[in-house]
């Protein structure tokens, strides 16, 4: 009988935990959960391969940047291991475009994504579902803040690929968005709103985006509001489709058992069979706040929920990789991160505290969040803000930097560990106009980042004196909190009054889930 020691079991669990903690992209998490290796008898070969794990060098796949005659950018990775094809159409048509169709039509893109496969002029919803199921295809549509994404996974056999592809184009071109389908969405939304009122983390996330972005298109929830959804009509949905779900406003990603010539023909068939249209216009720049902003949302709960943040930067910013490293060091790297050490390990204020950068078309945001007991709220705010202030002002810990970089390099192959994950990465490259070799170049760029690079990027983009602090709790003395934050920024030297509280951790076993981060569900690595 095989015996596993407690130490071995702990090591296995630690490895699994680390792999989850190093997942860097919420957008990629929405890629279809597909078993790319369906064999059920792989355990022995997989275990035997572990002895050579250190010697194996995982390289990013070669990405073809195909010259589509419709000038629709198409990125392709050939994968002959499985008889499958993954197709992703990524449109510049997320919720940030809702108001370009009409005033206060928040949730328009999300409703379009929900209703596109509910029927066309020729086919009912059941017939559409059957067409995909009969050909073993998986089809999905989803809206984000920046993007509108259509995914199709199907066998590479033309007898399966062709009808699935035809139905995808039919849905894109001819969805009817009937009133009864709209009413169904409204009914579901009203039920969801009741549940939302009982979820302080979700309420906090919605309000936080509004506080950070003000009148910018990113400010409103992707799903819209009760009031805005009631204003959306069939005509609005068709206008959205005809304006934004067009060939010149999309890029194509293809992965699977095809060669480059076949992939090019496939992309041209897709691009040539939908309306050509025009590219969406650039989004406006959000207005930055240049001072501390404290917001309190009263909520009767044993737990208080806290979020700090401010505007960040765009995905094409040359400081992006340095900021990713800095974020891992501060709050995105599990128990070794500074924020987790200060709030949980040293003081036991919370189960988990997490920071994140989101990088998007318009500036995304930097934020960090946690929950704590009401009686620990004030002290936890003092500690969390002081941790950020010190991280920005003090020299970067070079040992921690090297450990974080090594962890990021080890985790990076997860970004192309399956056909679905490769295809999602190609969608990102195309949407944000990155070069085809970006997947291969990323580890090299990461290795070159120095402590000075991280220090410079953090001090340029992270501002402890310009944060918005949102607190969901029973009560809050905002004047007291303001004084605490100012003291962190301009510490007094006399006496011991600025010493940070040190509590003995008194946490029960960690059985609850981590607090939701405010990372948006659009693309962000």
XYZ file of C-alpha atoms in Angstrom:
525
model
C 0.000 0.000 0.000
C 1.313 3.449 -0.898
C 1.955 5.531 2.214
C 2.115 9.330 2.073
C 3.684 11.154 4.987
C 2.150 14.291 6.429
C 5.132 16.267 5.112
C 4.622 14.953 1.584
C 0.910 15.717 1.746
C 1.634 19.241 2.943
C 4.075 19.771 0.067
C 1.511 18.596 -2.482
C -1.146 20.860 -1.038
C 1.273 23.777 -0.929
C 2.095 23.338 -4.604
C -1.588 23.252 -5.498
C -2.281 26.344 -3.403
C 0.593 28.208 -5.019
C -0.656 27.425 -8.510
C -4.064 28.854 -7.631
C -2.559 31.909 -5.920
C -0.456 32.687 -8.972
C -3.392 32.747 -11.355
C -2.949 36.226 -12.852
C -5.868 36.864 -15.109
C -9.528 36.922 -14.243
C -10.456 37.211 -17.885
C -8.587 34.031 -18.680
C -10.444 32.315 -15.830
C -13.613 32.647 -17.895
C -12.179 30.571 -20.754
C -14.121 27.329 -21.143
C -13.255 24.730 -18.514
C -12.273 22.037 -20.958
C -10.255 18.852 -20.517
C -7.641 19.135 -23.259
C -6.335 15.657 -22.472
C -9.374 13.382 -22.183
C -7.406 10.206 -21.512
C -8.208 8.809 -18.074
C -5.038 6.647 -17.909
C -2.332 9.288 -17.716
C -1.418 9.109 -14.008
C 1.671 6.863 -14.254
C 3.314 8.698 -17.205
C 2.582 12.032 -15.524
C 4.184 10.919 -12.254
C 7.210 9.535 -14.077
C 7.614 12.832 -15.934
C 8.002 14.732 -12.668
C 11.588 13.528 -12.265
C 12.532 15.531 -15.381
C 10.412 18.573 -14.538
C 13.353 20.814 -13.676
C 15.121 19.957 -16.900
C 12.125 20.772 -19.077
C 11.927 24.257 -20.517
C 8.425 25.328 -21.371
C 8.406 27.679 -24.320
C 5.573 29.836 -25.520
C 3.905 28.608 -28.717
C 4.742 30.229 -32.026
C 2.063 32.779 -32.967
C 1.226 33.407 -36.633
C 0.054 36.953 -37.418
C -2.010 36.191 -40.503
C -2.584 38.759 -43.240
C -6.347 38.702 -43.567
C -7.572 40.270 -46.838
C -10.344 42.052 -44.910
C -7.609 43.619 -42.735
C -9.062 41.949 -39.644
C -6.151 40.981 -37.435
C -5.956 37.212 -36.984
C -3.557 35.437 -34.612
C -3.146 31.677 -34.967
C -1.378 28.903 -33.059
C -1.183 25.461 -34.629
C -1.814 22.548 -32.268
C -1.959 19.072 -33.752
C -2.351 17.196 -30.454
C -6.149 17.267 -30.452
C -8.637 17.209 -33.353
C -10.148 20.487 -32.091
C -10.385 24.114 -33.165
C -10.855 27.057 -30.782
C -12.107 30.331 -32.267
C -12.466 33.606 -30.379
C -13.891 36.798 -31.852
C -13.026 39.785 -29.664
C -14.938 43.007 -30.363
C -14.149 46.454 -28.994
C -17.695 46.523 -27.678
C -17.883 46.062 -23.920
C -20.081 47.921 -21.458
C -17.928 51.018 -21.954
C -19.775 51.426 -25.297
C -23.302 51.259 -23.896
C -23.818 55.022 -23.752
C -22.767 55.443 -27.389
C -26.134 53.940 -28.340
C -28.258 55.991 -25.952
C -28.266 57.882 -22.676
C -28.337 55.766 -19.486
C -28.468 52.446 -21.340
C -26.128 50.772 -18.849
C -26.105 47.003 -19.301
C -26.837 47.127 -23.042
C -23.799 45.095 -24.139
C -24.357 42.533 -21.397
C -28.002 42.126 -22.405
C -26.974 41.709 -26.045
C -24.534 38.963 -25.026
C -27.244 37.231 -23.006
C -29.858 37.354 -25.764
C -27.955 36.784 -29.005
C -28.489 33.017 -28.970
C -32.159 33.318 -27.937
C -33.303 33.253 -31.538
C -32.710 34.593 -35.039
C -35.008 35.230 -37.983
C -34.643 31.564 -39.059
C -33.951 29.641 -35.856
C -35.411 29.391 -32.378
C -33.277 29.248 -29.233
C -33.768 25.462 -29.029
C -32.713 24.983 -32.630
C -29.567 27.047 -32.050
C -28.634 24.997 -28.988
C -29.307 21.764 -30.862
C -27.143 22.822 -33.810
C -24.135 23.237 -31.537
C -24.833 20.138 -29.433
C -25.286 17.867 -32.452
C -21.842 18.854 -33.677
C -20.160 18.570 -30.276
C -19.495 22.305 -30.206
C -19.261 24.658 -27.238
C -20.472 28.212 -27.894
C -20.528 31.210 -25.573
C -20.910 34.985 -25.643
C -19.862 37.326 -22.851
C -19.516 41.083 -22.356
C -16.821 42.779 -20.261
C -16.038 46.446 -19.721
C -13.629 46.614 -22.650
C -14.583 43.588 -24.715
C -17.420 41.605 -26.228
C -16.237 38.029 -26.747
C -17.663 35.203 -28.861
C -16.094 31.757 -28.369
C -16.534 28.557 -30.363
C -14.842 25.225 -29.716
C -15.534 22.416 -32.153
C -13.940 19.347 -33.731
C -11.646 20.100 -36.667
C -13.540 17.612 -38.860
C -15.209 19.780 -41.547
C -18.459 17.847 -41.057
C -18.586 19.254 -37.522
C -16.749 22.544 -38.023
C -18.779 23.839 -40.959
C -22.310 23.711 -39.464
C -21.085 25.074 -36.110
C -19.303 27.933 -37.865
C -22.384 28.705 -39.946
C -24.571 28.876 -36.837
C -22.095 31.183 -35.068
C -22.253 33.621 -37.993
C -26.048 33.321 -38.127
C -26.333 34.262 -34.445
C -23.983 37.221 -34.881
C -25.795 38.601 -37.910
C -29.466 37.896 -37.330
C -30.362 37.799 -33.642
C -33.871 39.171 -33.191
C -33.753 40.287 -29.511
C -37.478 39.773 -29.073
C -39.437 41.519 -26.321
C -40.214 38.291 -24.485
C -36.477 37.602 -24.186
C -35.868 41.127 -22.872
C -38.620 40.641 -20.298
C -36.970 37.412 -19.184
C -33.699 39.285 -18.542
C -35.549 41.961 -16.587
C -37.201 39.349 -14.408
C -33.890 37.640 -13.693
C -32.244 40.983 -12.964
C -34.845 41.940 -10.401
C -34.257 38.661 -8.580
C -30.508 39.262 -8.775
C -30.864 42.758 -7.361
C -32.534 41.370 -4.254
C -29.603 39.016 -3.735
C -27.154 41.839 -4.400
C -28.553 43.881 -1.523
C -27.499 41.059 0.795
C -23.908 40.972 -0.486
C -21.811 43.848 0.919
C -18.754 42.885 -1.153
C -20.700 43.260 -4.403
C -22.286 46.510 -3.287
C -18.852 47.806 -2.392
C -17.432 46.857 -5.778
C -20.198 48.678 -7.661
C -19.906 51.816 -5.554
C -16.114 51.762 -5.739
C -16.126 51.880 -9.541
C -18.511 54.828 -9.384
C -16.277 56.660 -6.928
C -13.121 56.043 -8.981
C -14.526 56.703 -12.455
C -17.252 59.313 -11.893
C -18.820 60.045 -15.294
C -16.481 57.787 -17.266
C -18.025 54.789 -19.120
C -16.230 52.350 -16.780
C -18.166 53.702 -13.793
C -21.373 51.716 -14.131
C -21.793 47.961 -13.531
C -21.479 45.767 -16.609
C -24.877 44.238 -15.880
C -26.583 47.648 -15.678
C -29.160 48.737 -13.124
C -32.859 48.077 -12.645
C -33.659 51.503 -14.054
C -31.348 51.332 -17.061
C -32.404 47.847 -18.167
C -36.055 48.919 -18.323
C -35.085 51.499 -20.961
C -33.416 49.015 -23.334
C -35.452 48.093 -26.416
C -35.107 45.634 -29.276
C -34.041 48.514 -31.479
C -31.265 49.534 -29.048
C -29.885 45.995 -29.079
C -29.887 45.823 -32.890
C -28.199 49.224 -33.052
C -25.486 47.974 -30.713
C -24.950 44.868 -32.846
C -24.846 46.738 -36.135
C -22.482 49.416 -34.828
C -20.012 47.394 -32.759
C -20.265 43.676 -33.650
C -18.700 44.198 -37.047
C -15.596 42.912 -38.827
C -13.562 46.107 -38.621
C -14.134 46.304 -34.871
C -12.892 42.815 -34.021
C -9.835 40.611 -33.981
C -9.798 36.833 -34.469
C -7.901 34.204 -32.491
C -7.662 30.621 -33.753
C -5.956 27.661 -32.080
C -6.084 24.027 -33.104
C -5.571 21.315 -35.671
C -5.202 23.473 -38.757
C -2.259 24.815 -40.708
C -1.689 28.534 -41.253
C -3.249 28.495 -44.721
C -6.411 26.810 -43.437
C -6.614 29.210 -40.504
C -6.308 32.200 -42.835
C -9.157 30.937 -45.022
C -11.263 30.337 -41.915
C -10.667 33.867 -40.653
C -11.557 35.377 -44.014
C -14.797 33.426 -44.143
C -15.751 34.752 -40.735
C -14.730 38.346 -41.502
C -16.344 38.282 -44.936
C -19.714 37.016 -43.736
C -20.540 39.676 -41.176
C -21.088 43.399 -41.613
C -17.802 45.262 -42.185
C -18.572 48.452 -40.243
C -15.948 50.659 -38.584
C -13.603 50.601 -35.606
C -14.897 52.014 -32.342
C -13.554 55.413 -31.349
C -11.006 55.708 -28.495
C -12.516 55.926 -25.026
C -12.217 59.189 -23.096
C -9.707 59.542 -20.284
C -11.148 59.393 -16.752
C -10.613 62.321 -14.392
C -8.078 61.656 -11.640
C -8.640 62.639 -8.021
C -5.641 64.324 -6.409
C -6.575 64.002 -2.737
C -7.772 61.445 -0.208
C -11.435 60.548 -0.492
C -13.227 58.670 2.318
C -16.607 57.096 1.578
C -18.787 55.246 4.084
C -21.601 52.845 3.133
C -23.671 51.978 6.229
C -24.355 48.239 6.468
C -25.442 46.284 9.510
C -23.005 43.363 9.618
C -20.524 41.772 11.990
C -17.836 42.192 9.358
C -16.612 45.486 7.939
C -15.411 45.560 4.326
C -12.594 47.871 3.248
C -11.271 48.886 -0.165
C -8.527 51.362 -1.053
C -7.703 52.384 -4.608
C -7.187 54.959 -7.329
C -6.839 55.152 -11.096
C -4.059 53.062 -12.569
C -2.740 52.943 -16.093
C -3.352 51.367 -19.490
C -2.284 47.977 -20.772
C 0.239 49.450 -23.224
C 2.107 51.348 -20.480
C 5.830 50.382 -20.581
C 5.755 50.148 -16.767
C 3.166 47.345 -16.788
C 5.492 44.430 -16.039
C 7.279 46.334 -13.272
C 3.887 47.169 -11.749
C 2.826 43.514 -11.937
C 5.929 42.590 -9.954
C 5.348 45.403 -7.463
C 1.757 44.298 -6.979
C 2.848 40.723 -6.275
C 5.239 42.028 -3.650
C 2.698 44.265 -1.968
C -0.556 42.328 -1.983
C -0.908 39.926 -4.896
C 1.496 37.202 -3.843
C -0.266 35.226 -1.120
C 1.094 34.899 2.409
C 4.511 36.318 1.538
C 3.027 39.615 0.335
C 3.482 42.649 2.547
C -0.231 43.339 2.969
C -0.991 39.785 4.081
C 1.963 39.801 6.469
C 0.908 43.062 8.122
C -2.828 42.415 8.370
C -3.098 38.674 8.887
C 0.195 37.096 9.907
C 1.335 39.752 12.393
C -2.016 40.949 13.710
C -4.779 38.538 12.766
C -7.106 41.267 11.485
C -8.371 39.363 8.443
C -8.375 36.026 6.660
C -6.986 37.589 3.510
C -5.968 40.933 2.038
C -5.307 41.298 -1.672
C -4.143 43.979 -4.086
C -4.526 44.161 -7.869
C -3.735 46.262 -10.903
C -6.154 46.163 -13.817
C -4.804 47.312 -17.180
C -7.305 48.302 -19.857
C -7.914 50.641 -22.821
C -8.533 53.652 -20.614
C -6.579 53.673 -17.345
C -7.592 50.792 -15.121
C -7.182 50.887 -11.371
C -4.944 49.913 -8.499
C -6.835 48.618 -5.472
C -6.540 46.484 -2.369
C -9.269 45.109 -0.148
C -10.066 42.970 2.873
C -12.731 42.409 5.539
C -12.341 42.545 9.304
C -14.290 42.673 12.553
C -15.962 45.963 13.406
C -13.835 46.415 16.528
C -10.626 46.052 14.466
C -11.688 48.323 11.626
C -9.871 51.527 12.571
C -6.609 49.824 13.485
C -6.678 47.729 10.321
C -7.107 50.846 8.165
C -4.136 52.447 9.882
C -1.969 49.376 9.291
C -3.048 48.789 5.666
C -2.475 52.391 4.607
C 0.857 52.567 6.451
C 1.968 49.370 4.715
C 1.316 50.942 1.312
C 2.944 54.245 2.288
C 6.089 52.456 3.449
C 6.147 50.246 0.360
C 6.139 53.319 -1.888
C 8.619 55.344 0.137
C 11.132 52.722 1.249
C 13.656 50.848 -0.926
C 12.454 47.679 -2.628
C 13.441 44.474 -0.836
C 15.760 42.852 -3.378
C 15.448 39.355 -1.935
C 11.652 39.511 -2.055
C 11.873 40.902 -5.598
C 13.902 37.945 -6.839
C 11.562 35.462 -5.135
C 8.529 37.106 -6.729
C 10.109 37.158 -10.184
C 11.052 33.494 -9.870
C 7.483 32.614 -8.877
C 6.026 34.581 -11.787
C 8.379 32.849 -14.224
C 7.393 29.425 -12.882
C 3.704 30.267 -13.167
C 3.898 31.844 -16.617
C 3.522 28.604 -18.650
C -0.008 28.297 -17.184
C -0.945 31.018 -19.649
C -0.505 28.598 -22.547
C -1.071 25.234 -20.867
C -4.103 24.323 -23.022
C -5.640 25.245 -26.340
C -8.321 27.277 -24.579
C -5.802 29.292 -22.552
C -3.638 29.878 -25.630
C -6.645 31.145 -27.559
C -7.652 33.494 -24.753
C -4.113 34.914 -24.729
C -4.256 35.447 -28.475
C -7.491 37.364 -27.975
C -5.717 39.680 -25.544
C -2.775 40.257 -27.861
C -5.061 41.117 -30.747
C -7.395 43.335 -28.778
C -4.642 45.402 -27.181
C -2.610 45.522 -30.401
C 0.406 43.734 -28.947
C 3.001 42.053 -31.184
C 2.593 38.372 -32.014
C 5.866 37.530 -30.252
C 4.689 39.072 -26.939
C 4.032 35.658 -25.357
C 7.613 34.599 -26.013
C 9.117 37.960 -25.014
C 7.311 38.338 -21.669
C 9.618 36.060 -19.594
C 12.695 37.778 -21.021
C 11.297 41.198 -20.183
C 10.350 39.993 -16.712
C 13.856 38.726 -16.000
C 15.380 42.099 -16.940
C 13.293 44.090 -14.453
C 15.450 45.480 -11.623
C 14.620 46.776 -8.157
C 15.168 50.288 -9.506
C 12.631 49.660 -12.300
C 10.012 48.503 -9.799
C 10.750 51.375 -7.418
C 10.415 53.940 -10.202
C 7.176 52.441 -11.538
C 5.582 52.168 -8.086
C 6.438 55.737 -7.160
C 5.098 56.969 -10.494
C 1.804 55.075 -10.447
C 0.924 54.426 -6.766
C -0.122 57.391 -4.626
C -1.010 56.817 -0.946
C -2.054 60.482 -0.706
C -4.647 60.191 -3.510
C -6.532 57.056 -2.504
C -10.253 56.585 -2.332
C -11.139 54.619 0.794
C -14.521 52.908 0.767
C -15.738 51.302 4.000
C -18.873 49.182 4.356
C -19.634 49.016 8.085
C -22.149 49.868 10.788
C -20.597 53.272 11.426
C -17.416 55.220 10.710
C -15.917 58.428 12.081
C -14.577 59.870 8.853
C -12.745 62.713 10.591
C -10.835 60.214 12.715
C -9.932 58.106 9.686
C -8.779 61.183 7.792
C -6.472 62.101 10.648
C -5.030 58.587 10.736
C -4.285 58.624 6.993
C -2.653 62.045 7.223
C -0.504 60.835 10.117
C 0.678 57.926 7.955
C 1.620 60.349 5.193
C 3.275 62.850 7.555
C 4.330 60.869 10.638
C 5.066 62.681 13.885
C 8.309 61.721 15.576
C 7.595 62.533 19.198
C 6.501 59.829 21.642
C 5.049 56.462 20.668
C 1.648 57.609 19.480
C 2.320 56.499 15.918
C 3.337 52.969 16.790
C 1.210 50.561 14.817
C -1.001 48.235 16.866
C 0.249 44.697 17.290
C -2.398 42.131 18.110
C -1.889 38.447 18.791
C -3.551 36.576 15.919
C -6.720 34.864 17.101
C -8.094 33.376 13.924
C -10.121 30.174 13.750
C -9.311 27.780 10.895
C -9.544 29.514 7.519
C -12.750 27.965 6.234
C -14.306 30.980 4.525
C -13.550 32.160 1.019
C -11.263 35.151 0.388
C -12.835 38.566 0.007
C -13.610 39.339 -3.631
C -11.030 41.565 -5.226
C -12.087 44.499 -7.382
C -10.285 43.212 -10.422
C -12.666 43.662 -13.288
C -13.574 40.706 -15.434
C -12.085 42.259 -18.506
C -8.617 41.428 -19.728
C -5.882 41.977 -17.235
C -2.801 39.901 -16.761
